Short mmCIF file of C-alpha atoms in Angstrom, two decimals:
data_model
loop_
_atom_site.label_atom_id
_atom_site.label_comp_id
_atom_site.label_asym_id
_atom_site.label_seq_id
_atom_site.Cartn_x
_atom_site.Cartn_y
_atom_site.Cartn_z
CA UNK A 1 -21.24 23.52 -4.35
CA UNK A 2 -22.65 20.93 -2.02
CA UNK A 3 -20.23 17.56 -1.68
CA UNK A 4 -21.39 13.86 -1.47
CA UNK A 5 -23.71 13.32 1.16
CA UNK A 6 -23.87 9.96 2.82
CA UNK A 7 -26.22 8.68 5.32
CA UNK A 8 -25.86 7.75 8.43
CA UNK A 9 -23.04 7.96 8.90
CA UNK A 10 -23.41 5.14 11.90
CA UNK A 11 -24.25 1.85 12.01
CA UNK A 12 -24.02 -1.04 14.54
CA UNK A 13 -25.49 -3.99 13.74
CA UNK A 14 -25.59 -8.05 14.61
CA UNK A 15 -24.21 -10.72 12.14
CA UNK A 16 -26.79 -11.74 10.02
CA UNK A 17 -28.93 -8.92 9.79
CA UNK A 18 -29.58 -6.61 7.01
CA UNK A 19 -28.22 -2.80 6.52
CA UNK A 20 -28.37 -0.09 4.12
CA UNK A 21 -26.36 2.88 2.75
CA UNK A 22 -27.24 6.30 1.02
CA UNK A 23 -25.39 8.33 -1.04
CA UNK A 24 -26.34 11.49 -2.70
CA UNK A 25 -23.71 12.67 -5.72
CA UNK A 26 -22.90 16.41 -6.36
CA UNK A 27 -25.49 17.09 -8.56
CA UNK A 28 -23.89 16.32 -12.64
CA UNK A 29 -21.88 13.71 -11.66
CA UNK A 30 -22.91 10.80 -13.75
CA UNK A 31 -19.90 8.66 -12.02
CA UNK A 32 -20.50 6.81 -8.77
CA UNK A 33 -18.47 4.46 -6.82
CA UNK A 34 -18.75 2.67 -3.68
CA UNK A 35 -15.40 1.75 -1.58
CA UNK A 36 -14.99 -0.33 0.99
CA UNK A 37 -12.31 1.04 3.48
CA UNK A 38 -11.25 -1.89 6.52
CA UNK A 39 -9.33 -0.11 9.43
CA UNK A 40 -5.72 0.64 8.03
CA UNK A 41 -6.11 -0.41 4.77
CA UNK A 42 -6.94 1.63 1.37
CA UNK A 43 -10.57 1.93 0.13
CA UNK A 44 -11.37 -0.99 -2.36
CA UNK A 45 -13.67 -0.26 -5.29
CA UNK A 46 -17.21 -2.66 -4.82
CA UNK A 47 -18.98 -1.28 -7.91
CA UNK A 48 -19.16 1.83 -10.39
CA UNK A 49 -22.20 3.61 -11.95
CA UNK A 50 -22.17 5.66 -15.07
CA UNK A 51 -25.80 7.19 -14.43
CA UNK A 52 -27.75 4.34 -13.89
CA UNK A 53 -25.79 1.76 -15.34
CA UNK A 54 -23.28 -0.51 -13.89
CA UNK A 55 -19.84 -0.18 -15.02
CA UNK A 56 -17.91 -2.45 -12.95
CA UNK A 57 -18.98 -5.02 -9.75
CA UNK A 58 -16.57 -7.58 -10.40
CA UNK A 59 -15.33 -6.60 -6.05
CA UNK A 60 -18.75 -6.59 -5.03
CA UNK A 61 -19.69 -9.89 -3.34
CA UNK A 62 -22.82 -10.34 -4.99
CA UNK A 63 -24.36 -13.43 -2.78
CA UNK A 64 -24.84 -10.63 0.01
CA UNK A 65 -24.06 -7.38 -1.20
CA UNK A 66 -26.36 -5.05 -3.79
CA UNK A 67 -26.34 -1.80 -4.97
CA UNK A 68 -28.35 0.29 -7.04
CA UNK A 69 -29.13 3.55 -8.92
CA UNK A 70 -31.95 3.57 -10.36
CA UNK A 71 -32.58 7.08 -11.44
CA UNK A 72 -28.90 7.65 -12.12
CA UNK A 73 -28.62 10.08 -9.24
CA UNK A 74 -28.63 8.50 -5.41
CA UNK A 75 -27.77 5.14 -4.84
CA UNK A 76 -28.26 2.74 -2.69
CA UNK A 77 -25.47 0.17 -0.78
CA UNK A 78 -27.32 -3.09 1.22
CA UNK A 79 -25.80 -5.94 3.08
CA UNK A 80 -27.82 -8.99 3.50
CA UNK A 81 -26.81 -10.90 5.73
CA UNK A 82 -24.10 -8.70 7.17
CA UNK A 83 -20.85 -10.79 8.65
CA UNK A 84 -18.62 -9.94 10.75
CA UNK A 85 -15.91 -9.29 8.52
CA UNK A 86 -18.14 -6.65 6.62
CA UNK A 87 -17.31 -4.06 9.88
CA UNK A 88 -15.66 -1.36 7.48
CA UNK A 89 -15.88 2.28 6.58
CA UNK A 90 -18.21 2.34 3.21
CA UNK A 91 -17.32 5.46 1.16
CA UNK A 92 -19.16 7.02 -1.42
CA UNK A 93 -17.61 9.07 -4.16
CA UNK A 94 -18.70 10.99 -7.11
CA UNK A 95 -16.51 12.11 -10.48
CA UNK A 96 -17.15 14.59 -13.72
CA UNK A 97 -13.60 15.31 -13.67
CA UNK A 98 -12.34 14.85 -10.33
CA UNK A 99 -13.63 12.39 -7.90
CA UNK A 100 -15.02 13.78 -4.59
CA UNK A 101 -15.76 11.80 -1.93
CA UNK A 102 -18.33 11.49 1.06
CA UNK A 103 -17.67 11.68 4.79
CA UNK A 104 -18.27 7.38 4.93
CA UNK A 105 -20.45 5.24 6.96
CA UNK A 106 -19.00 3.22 9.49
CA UNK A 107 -20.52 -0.15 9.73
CA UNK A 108 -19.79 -2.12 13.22
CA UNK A 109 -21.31 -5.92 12.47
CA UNK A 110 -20.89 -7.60 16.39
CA UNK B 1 -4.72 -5.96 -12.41
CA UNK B 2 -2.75 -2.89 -11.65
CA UNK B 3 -1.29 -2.87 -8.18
CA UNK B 4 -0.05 0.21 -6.38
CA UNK B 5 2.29 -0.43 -3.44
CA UNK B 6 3.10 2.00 -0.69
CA UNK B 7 6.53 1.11 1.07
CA UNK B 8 6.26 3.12 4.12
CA UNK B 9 3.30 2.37 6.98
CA UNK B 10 4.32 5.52 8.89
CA UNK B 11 6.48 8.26 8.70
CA UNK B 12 7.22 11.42 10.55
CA UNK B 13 8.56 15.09 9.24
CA UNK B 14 9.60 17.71 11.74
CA UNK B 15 7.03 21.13 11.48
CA UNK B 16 8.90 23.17 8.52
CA UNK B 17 10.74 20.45 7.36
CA UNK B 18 10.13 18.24 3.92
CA UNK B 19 9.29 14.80 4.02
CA UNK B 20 8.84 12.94 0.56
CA UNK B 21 6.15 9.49 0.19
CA UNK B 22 6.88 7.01 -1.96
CA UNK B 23 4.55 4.75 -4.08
CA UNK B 24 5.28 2.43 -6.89
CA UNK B 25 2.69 1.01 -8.53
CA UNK B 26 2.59 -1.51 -11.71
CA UNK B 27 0.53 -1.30 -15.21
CA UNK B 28 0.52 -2.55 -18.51
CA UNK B 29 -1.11 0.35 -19.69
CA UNK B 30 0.68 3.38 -21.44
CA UNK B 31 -1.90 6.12 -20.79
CA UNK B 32 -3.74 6.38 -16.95
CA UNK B 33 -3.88 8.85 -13.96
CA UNK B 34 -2.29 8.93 -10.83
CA UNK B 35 -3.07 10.86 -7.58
CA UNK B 36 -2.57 11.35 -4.07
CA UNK B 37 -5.11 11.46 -1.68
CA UNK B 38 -5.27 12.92 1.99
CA UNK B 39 -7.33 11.40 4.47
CA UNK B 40 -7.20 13.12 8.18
CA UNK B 41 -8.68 11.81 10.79
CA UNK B 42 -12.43 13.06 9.87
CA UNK B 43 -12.25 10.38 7.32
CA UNK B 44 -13.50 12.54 4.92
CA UNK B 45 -11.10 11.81 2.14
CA UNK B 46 -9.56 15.03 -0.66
CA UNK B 47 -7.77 15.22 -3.70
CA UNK B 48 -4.16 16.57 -3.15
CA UNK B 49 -2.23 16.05 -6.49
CA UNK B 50 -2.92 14.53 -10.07
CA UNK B 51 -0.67 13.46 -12.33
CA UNK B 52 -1.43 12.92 -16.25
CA UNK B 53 0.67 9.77 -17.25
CA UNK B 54 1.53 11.41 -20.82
CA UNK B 55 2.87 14.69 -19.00
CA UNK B 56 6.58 14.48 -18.70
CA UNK B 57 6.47 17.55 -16.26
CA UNK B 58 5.84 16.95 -12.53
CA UNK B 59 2.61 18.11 -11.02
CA UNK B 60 3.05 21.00 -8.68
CA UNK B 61 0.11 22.31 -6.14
CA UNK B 62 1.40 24.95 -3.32
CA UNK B 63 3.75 22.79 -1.13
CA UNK B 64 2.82 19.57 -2.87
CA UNK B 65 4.89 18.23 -5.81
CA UNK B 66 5.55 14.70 -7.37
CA UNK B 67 8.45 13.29 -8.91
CA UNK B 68 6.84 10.78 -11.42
CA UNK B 69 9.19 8.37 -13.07
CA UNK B 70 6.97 6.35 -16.02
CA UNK B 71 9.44 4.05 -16.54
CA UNK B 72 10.34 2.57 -12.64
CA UNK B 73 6.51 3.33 -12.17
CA UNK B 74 7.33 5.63 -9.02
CA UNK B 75 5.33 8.31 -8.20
CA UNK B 76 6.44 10.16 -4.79
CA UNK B 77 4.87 12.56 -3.02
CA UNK B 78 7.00 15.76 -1.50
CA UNK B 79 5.31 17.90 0.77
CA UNK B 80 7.33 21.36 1.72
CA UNK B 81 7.45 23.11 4.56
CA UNK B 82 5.15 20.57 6.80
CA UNK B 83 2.35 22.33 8.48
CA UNK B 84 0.48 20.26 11.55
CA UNK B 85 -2.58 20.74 9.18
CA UNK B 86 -0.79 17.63 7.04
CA UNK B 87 -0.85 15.05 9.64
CA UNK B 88 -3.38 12.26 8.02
CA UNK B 89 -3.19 9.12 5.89
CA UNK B 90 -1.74 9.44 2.25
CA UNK B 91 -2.90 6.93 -0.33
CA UNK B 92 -1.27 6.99 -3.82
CA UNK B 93 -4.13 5.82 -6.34
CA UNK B 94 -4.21 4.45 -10.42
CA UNK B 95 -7.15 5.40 -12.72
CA UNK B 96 -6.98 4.01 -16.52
CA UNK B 97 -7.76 6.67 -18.92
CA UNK B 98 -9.46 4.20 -20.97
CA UNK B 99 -13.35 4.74 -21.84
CA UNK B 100 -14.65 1.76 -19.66
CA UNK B 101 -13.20 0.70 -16.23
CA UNK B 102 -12.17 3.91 -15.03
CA UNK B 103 -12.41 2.62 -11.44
CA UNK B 104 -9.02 3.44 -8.75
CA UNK B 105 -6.72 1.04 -7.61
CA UNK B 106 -6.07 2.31 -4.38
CA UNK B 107 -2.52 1.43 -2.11
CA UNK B 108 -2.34 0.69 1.32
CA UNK B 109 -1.50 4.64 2.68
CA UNK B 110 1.21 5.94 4.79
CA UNK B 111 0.47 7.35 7.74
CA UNK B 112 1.93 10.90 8.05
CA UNK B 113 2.75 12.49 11.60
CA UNK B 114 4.11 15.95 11.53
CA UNK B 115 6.15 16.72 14.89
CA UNK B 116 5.63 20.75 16.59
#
């Protein structure tokens, strides 16, 4: 069975510009959730997707930060503008029963 | 909110020996999950253990058991026999078992360095 698949899984950027994640679920899992993991700390939830649907964004910070999944199977992450305080490790994880989770992206904003 | 609290930044077990984590973590709910989770240095982060809140027994995989006590909220970790394999970062994590809002409240981890 192939696991969560996130792309790239590398990313430096400058404040103030725009970046984008991609995550690809095991295939059946109508759960998604993006985490955002800052060095030495625990991954915090930004949003949940039951198939296309948003279940809960109330972490994401929605004046620069969007996600979507619009045919309830990959989704999307975007920061725009990124700041500096957005340099993180952005997981990806899928459930049906268990939740799996992808190798991350790790964002460098300078 | 639920909050889940891990005491211990670091800790270190001898290669062979046991070494237990601890993690408290506070609800008002009566029926949730809990797990630990094992993240080694890869970053690629794996299920180790899962605890059903309305189980009284403790979960038991291989060398990994809990000892989950619903009423202090404490839900430790003991890992048997340490291999070098275990080194990584431990995070205890909350799911509600409710219908909606099934997201994971995550705790700070406990970094886990197993000596030769």
């Amino acid at each position: 069975e192939a696991g969560v698949a996130q792309s790239p899984r590398y990313k430096i950027i400058e404040k103030r510009q725009s970046v984008a994640f991609w995550c690809n679920p095991i295939s059946g899992h109508a759960t998604l959730y993006w985490y955002q993991q800052i060095l030495g700390q625990g991954p915090k939830l930004l949003i949940q997707f039951q198939n296309n649907g948003v279940v809960d964004d109330s972490q994401l910070p929605k004046d620069r930060f969007s996600a979507e999944r619009l045919k309830g199977v990959d989704s999307t992450l975007k920061i725009q503008p990124a700041k500096l305080e957005d340099s993180a490790v952005y997981l990806c994880a899928s459930r049906s029963n268990e939740q799996f989770f992808g190798p991350g992206t790790r964002l460098t904003v300078l | 909110a639920q909050t889940v609290t891990q005491s211990q930044p670091e800790m270190s077990v001898q290669e062979a020996e046991t070494v237990t984590l601890s993690c408290t973590y506070d609800t008002s709910e009566s029926d949730y999950y809990l797990f630990w989770y094992k993240q080694p240095p890869s970053r690629q982060m794996i299920l180790v253990i899962r605890q059903e809140a309305y189980k009284q027994q403790n979960a038991t995989e291989n060398r990994f058991s809990v000892n989950f006590q619903k009423a202090a909220k404490s839900f430790s970790l003991k890992i048997s026999d340490s291999q070098l394999g275990d080194a990584a970062m431990y995070f205890c994590a909350y799911r509600s078992a409710g219908v909606y809002g099934q997201n994971f409240v995550f705790g700070p981890g406990t970094r886990l360095s197993v000596l030769p």
